[in-house]
Every structure is written in structure tokens, then in C-alpha cells.
PDB file of C-alpha atoms in Angstrom:
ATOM      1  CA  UNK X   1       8.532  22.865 -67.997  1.00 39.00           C
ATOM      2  CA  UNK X   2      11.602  21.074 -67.523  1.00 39.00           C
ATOM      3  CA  UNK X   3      12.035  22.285 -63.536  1.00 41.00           C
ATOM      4  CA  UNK X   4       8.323  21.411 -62.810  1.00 44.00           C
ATOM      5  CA  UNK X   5       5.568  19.239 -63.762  1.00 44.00           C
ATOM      6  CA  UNK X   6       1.906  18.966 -63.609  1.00 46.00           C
ATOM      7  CA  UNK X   7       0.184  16.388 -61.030  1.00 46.00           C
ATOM      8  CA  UNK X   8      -3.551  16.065 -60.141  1.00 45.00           C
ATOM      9  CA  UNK X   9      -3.744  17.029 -56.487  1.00 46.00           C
ATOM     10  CA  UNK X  10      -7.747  16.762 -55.572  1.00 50.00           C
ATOM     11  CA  UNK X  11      -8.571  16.998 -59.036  1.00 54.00           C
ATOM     12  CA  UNK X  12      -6.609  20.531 -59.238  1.00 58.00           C
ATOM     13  CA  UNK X  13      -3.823  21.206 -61.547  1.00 57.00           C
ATOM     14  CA  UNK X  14      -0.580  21.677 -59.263  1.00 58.00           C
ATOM     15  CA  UNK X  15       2.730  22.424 -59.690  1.00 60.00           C
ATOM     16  CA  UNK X  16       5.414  19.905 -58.209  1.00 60.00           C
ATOM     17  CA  UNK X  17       9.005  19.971 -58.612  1.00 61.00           C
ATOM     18  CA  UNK X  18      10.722  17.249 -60.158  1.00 62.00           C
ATOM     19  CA  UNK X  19      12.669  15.771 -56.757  1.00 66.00           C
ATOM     20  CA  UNK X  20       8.851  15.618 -55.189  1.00 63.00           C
ATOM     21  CA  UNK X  21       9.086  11.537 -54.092  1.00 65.00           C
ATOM     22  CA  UNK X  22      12.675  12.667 -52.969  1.00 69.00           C
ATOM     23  CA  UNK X  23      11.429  14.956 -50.395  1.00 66.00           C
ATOM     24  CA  UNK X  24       8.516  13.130 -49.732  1.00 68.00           C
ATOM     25  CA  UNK X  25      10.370  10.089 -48.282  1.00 72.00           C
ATOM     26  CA  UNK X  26      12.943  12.477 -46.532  1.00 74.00           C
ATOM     27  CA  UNK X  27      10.090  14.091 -44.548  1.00 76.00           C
ATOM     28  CA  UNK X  28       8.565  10.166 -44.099  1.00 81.00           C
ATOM     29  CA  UNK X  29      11.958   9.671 -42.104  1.00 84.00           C
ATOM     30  CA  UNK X  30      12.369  13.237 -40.208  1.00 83.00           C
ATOM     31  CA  UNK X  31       8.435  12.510 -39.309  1.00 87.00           C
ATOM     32  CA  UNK X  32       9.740   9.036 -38.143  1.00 88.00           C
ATOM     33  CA  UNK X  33      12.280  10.045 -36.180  1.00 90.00           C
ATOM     34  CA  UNK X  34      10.388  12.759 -34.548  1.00 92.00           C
ATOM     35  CA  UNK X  35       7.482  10.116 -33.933  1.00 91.00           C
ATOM     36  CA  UNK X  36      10.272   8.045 -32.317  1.00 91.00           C
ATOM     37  CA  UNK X  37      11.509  10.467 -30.185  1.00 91.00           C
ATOM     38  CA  UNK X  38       8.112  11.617 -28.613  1.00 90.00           C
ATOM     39  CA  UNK X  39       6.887   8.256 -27.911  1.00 88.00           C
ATOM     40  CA  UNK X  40      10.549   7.756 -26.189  1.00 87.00           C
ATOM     41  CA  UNK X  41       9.918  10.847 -24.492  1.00 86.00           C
ATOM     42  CA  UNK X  42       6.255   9.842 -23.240  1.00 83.00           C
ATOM     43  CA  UNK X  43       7.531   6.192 -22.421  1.00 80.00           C
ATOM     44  CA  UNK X  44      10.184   7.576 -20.102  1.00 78.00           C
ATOM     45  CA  UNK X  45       8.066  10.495 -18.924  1.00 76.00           C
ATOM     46  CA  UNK X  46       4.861   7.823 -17.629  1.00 76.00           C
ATOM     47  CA  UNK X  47       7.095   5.513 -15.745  1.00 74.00           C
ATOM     48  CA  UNK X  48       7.040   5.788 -11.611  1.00 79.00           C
ATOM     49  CA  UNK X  49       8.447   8.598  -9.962  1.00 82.00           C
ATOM     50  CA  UNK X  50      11.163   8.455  -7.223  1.00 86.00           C
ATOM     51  CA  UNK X  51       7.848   8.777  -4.616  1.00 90.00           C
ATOM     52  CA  UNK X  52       5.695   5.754  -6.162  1.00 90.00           C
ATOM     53  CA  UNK X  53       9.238   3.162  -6.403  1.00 90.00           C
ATOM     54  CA  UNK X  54       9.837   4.207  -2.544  1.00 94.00           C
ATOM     55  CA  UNK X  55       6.261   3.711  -1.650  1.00 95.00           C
ATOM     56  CA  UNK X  56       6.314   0.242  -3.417  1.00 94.00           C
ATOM     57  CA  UNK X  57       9.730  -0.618  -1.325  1.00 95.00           C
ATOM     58  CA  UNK X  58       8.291   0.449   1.639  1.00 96.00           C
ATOM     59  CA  UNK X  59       5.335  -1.591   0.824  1.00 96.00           C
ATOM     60  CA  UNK X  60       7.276  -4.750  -0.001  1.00 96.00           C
ATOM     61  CA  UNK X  61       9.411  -3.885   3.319  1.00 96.00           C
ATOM     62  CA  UNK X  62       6.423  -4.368   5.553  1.00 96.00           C
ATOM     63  CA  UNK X  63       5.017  -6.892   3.950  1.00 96.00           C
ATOM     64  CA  UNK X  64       8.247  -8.620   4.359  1.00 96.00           C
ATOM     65  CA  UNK X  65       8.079  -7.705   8.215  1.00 96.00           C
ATOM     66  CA  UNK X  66       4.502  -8.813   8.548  1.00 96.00           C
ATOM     67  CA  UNK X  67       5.763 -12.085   7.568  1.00 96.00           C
ATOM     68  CA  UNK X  68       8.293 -12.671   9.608  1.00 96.00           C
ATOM     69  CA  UNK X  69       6.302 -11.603  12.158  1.00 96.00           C
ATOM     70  CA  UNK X  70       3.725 -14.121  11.575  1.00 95.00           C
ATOM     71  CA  UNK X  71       6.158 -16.729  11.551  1.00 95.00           C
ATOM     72  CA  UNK X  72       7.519 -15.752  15.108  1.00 95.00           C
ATOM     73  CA  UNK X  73       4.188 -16.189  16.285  1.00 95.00           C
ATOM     74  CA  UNK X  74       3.394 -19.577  14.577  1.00 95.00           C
ATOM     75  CA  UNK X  75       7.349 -20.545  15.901  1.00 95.00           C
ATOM     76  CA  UNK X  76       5.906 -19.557  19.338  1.00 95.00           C
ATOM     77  CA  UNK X  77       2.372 -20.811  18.938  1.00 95.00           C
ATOM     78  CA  UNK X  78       4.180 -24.816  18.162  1.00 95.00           C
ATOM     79  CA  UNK X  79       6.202 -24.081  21.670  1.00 95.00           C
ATOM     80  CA  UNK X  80       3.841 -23.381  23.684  1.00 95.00           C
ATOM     81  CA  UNK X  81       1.655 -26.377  22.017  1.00 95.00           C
ATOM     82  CA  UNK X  82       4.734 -28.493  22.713  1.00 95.00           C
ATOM     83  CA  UNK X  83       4.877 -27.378  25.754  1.00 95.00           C
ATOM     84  CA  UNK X  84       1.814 -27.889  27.315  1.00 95.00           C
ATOM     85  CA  UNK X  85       1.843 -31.597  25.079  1.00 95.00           C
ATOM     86  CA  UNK X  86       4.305 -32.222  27.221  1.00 95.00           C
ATOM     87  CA  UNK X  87       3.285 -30.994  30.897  1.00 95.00           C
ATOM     88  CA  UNK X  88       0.150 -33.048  30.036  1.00 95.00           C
ATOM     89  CA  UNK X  89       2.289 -36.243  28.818  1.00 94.00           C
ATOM     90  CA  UNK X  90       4.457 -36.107  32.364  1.00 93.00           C
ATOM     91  CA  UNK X  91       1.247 -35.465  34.590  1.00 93.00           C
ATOM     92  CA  UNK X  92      -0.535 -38.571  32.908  1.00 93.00           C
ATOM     93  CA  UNK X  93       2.675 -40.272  33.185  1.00 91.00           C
ATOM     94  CA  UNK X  94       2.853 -39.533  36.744  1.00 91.00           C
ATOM     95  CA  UNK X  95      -0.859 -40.468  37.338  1.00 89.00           C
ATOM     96  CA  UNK X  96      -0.327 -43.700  35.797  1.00 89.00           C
ATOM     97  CA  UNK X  97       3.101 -44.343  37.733  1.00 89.00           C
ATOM     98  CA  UNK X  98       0.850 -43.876  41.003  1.00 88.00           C
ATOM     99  CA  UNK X  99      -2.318 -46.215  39.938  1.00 89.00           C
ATOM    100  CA  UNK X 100       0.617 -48.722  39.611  1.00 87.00           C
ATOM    101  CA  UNK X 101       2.165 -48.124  42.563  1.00 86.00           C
ATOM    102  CA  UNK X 102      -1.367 -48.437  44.215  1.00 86.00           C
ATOM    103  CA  UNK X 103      -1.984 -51.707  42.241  1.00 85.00           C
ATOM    104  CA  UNK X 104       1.719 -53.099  43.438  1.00 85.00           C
ATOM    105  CA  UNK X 105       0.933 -52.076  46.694  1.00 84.00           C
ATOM    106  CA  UNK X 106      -2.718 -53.770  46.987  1.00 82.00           C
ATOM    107  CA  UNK X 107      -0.960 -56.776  45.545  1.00 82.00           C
ATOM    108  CA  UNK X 108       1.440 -56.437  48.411  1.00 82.00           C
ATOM    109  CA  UNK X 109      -1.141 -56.260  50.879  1.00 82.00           C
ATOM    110  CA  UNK X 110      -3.413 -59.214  49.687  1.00 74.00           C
ATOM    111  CA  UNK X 111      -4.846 -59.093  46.397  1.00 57.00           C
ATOM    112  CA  UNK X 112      -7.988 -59.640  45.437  1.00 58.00           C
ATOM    113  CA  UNK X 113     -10.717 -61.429  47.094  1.00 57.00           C
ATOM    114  CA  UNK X 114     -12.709 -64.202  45.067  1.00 54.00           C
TER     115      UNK X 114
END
């Protein structure tokens, strides 16, 4: 009696030995660690492979191309707007330079009759 003793297991008489709460927190901690170690294993086997991380790059790449790209074309767009702002600006500037011209030129001539 002194290397066991009796404990009510399911309402059975078993035998247990006397370091029973010893082992039973030793295997808590091996079951711990080997809990640990699979979920560290799973975390590290889910994450992206070496094909997914150079799809994203690629992905970020274009997108990062497709922007510049669209900024060219705005930068170009604003030129040309300029542009033509500005062929309009010096035609009505030349228009207006001749209806002077004309104006100086009646004035020159006579004027106005009243």
C-alpha cells in the first residue's frame, strides 16, 4: 500500500502511484510544448509561398507602372490644353490687334459721320 493508492476513476477502483500529480503536470508541459511546436509549424507552413510574394510584387510593380503612366498622360493632356489655350489667346490677340488697326485707320480716314 505504501507504493500505490486507491483513487475513484469513473466510479472504478484504480490503482495510481504515489508521484501521479507529478507526472500529470510533466505531461501538461511535454503536451504544451508539442502544442507549441505544431501550431509554429502550421503558422510557418500557411504563410505565402515564393510564387504568391512574386505575384504580389509583380502586381504592385504594374500597378506602380500604370500610374506613372497615367500621370504622363495627364502631364501631356495639361500641354496640349496649354497649348492650344495659348494658340487661341495669340489668334484673338491678333484679331483684336487688326479691328484696332481698322478702327485707327477709319479714324485716319474720317471718322464717323453724324
Amino acid at each position: 500500500m505504501n507504493l500505490f493508492f486507491f483513487g475513484l476513476l469513473n466510479k472504478k477502483v484504480v490503482f495510481l502511484p504515489p508521484n501521479f500529480k507529478t507526472i500529470k503536470i510533466k505531461m501538461k508541459k511535454v503536451l504544451s510544448l508539442i502544442a507549441v511546436a505544431a501550431l509554429s509549424t502550421a503558422f510557418v507552413a500557411c504563410g505565402p509561398s515564393k510564387e504568391e510574394m512574386e505575384k504580389r510584387e509583380q502586381a504592385k510593380q504594374d500597378s506602380i507602372a500604370a500610374v506613372e503612366k497615367s500621370k504622363q498622360d495627364s502631364i501631356a493632356a495639361a500641354a496640349a490644353a496649354a497649348e492650344q489655350a495659348a494658340v487661341e489667346a495669340a489668334a484673338k490677340a491678333k484679331a483684336d490687334s487688326a479691328h484696332v488697326a481698322d478702327s485707327i485707320a477709319a479714324a485716319k480716314k474720317g471718322g464717323k459721320k453724324k
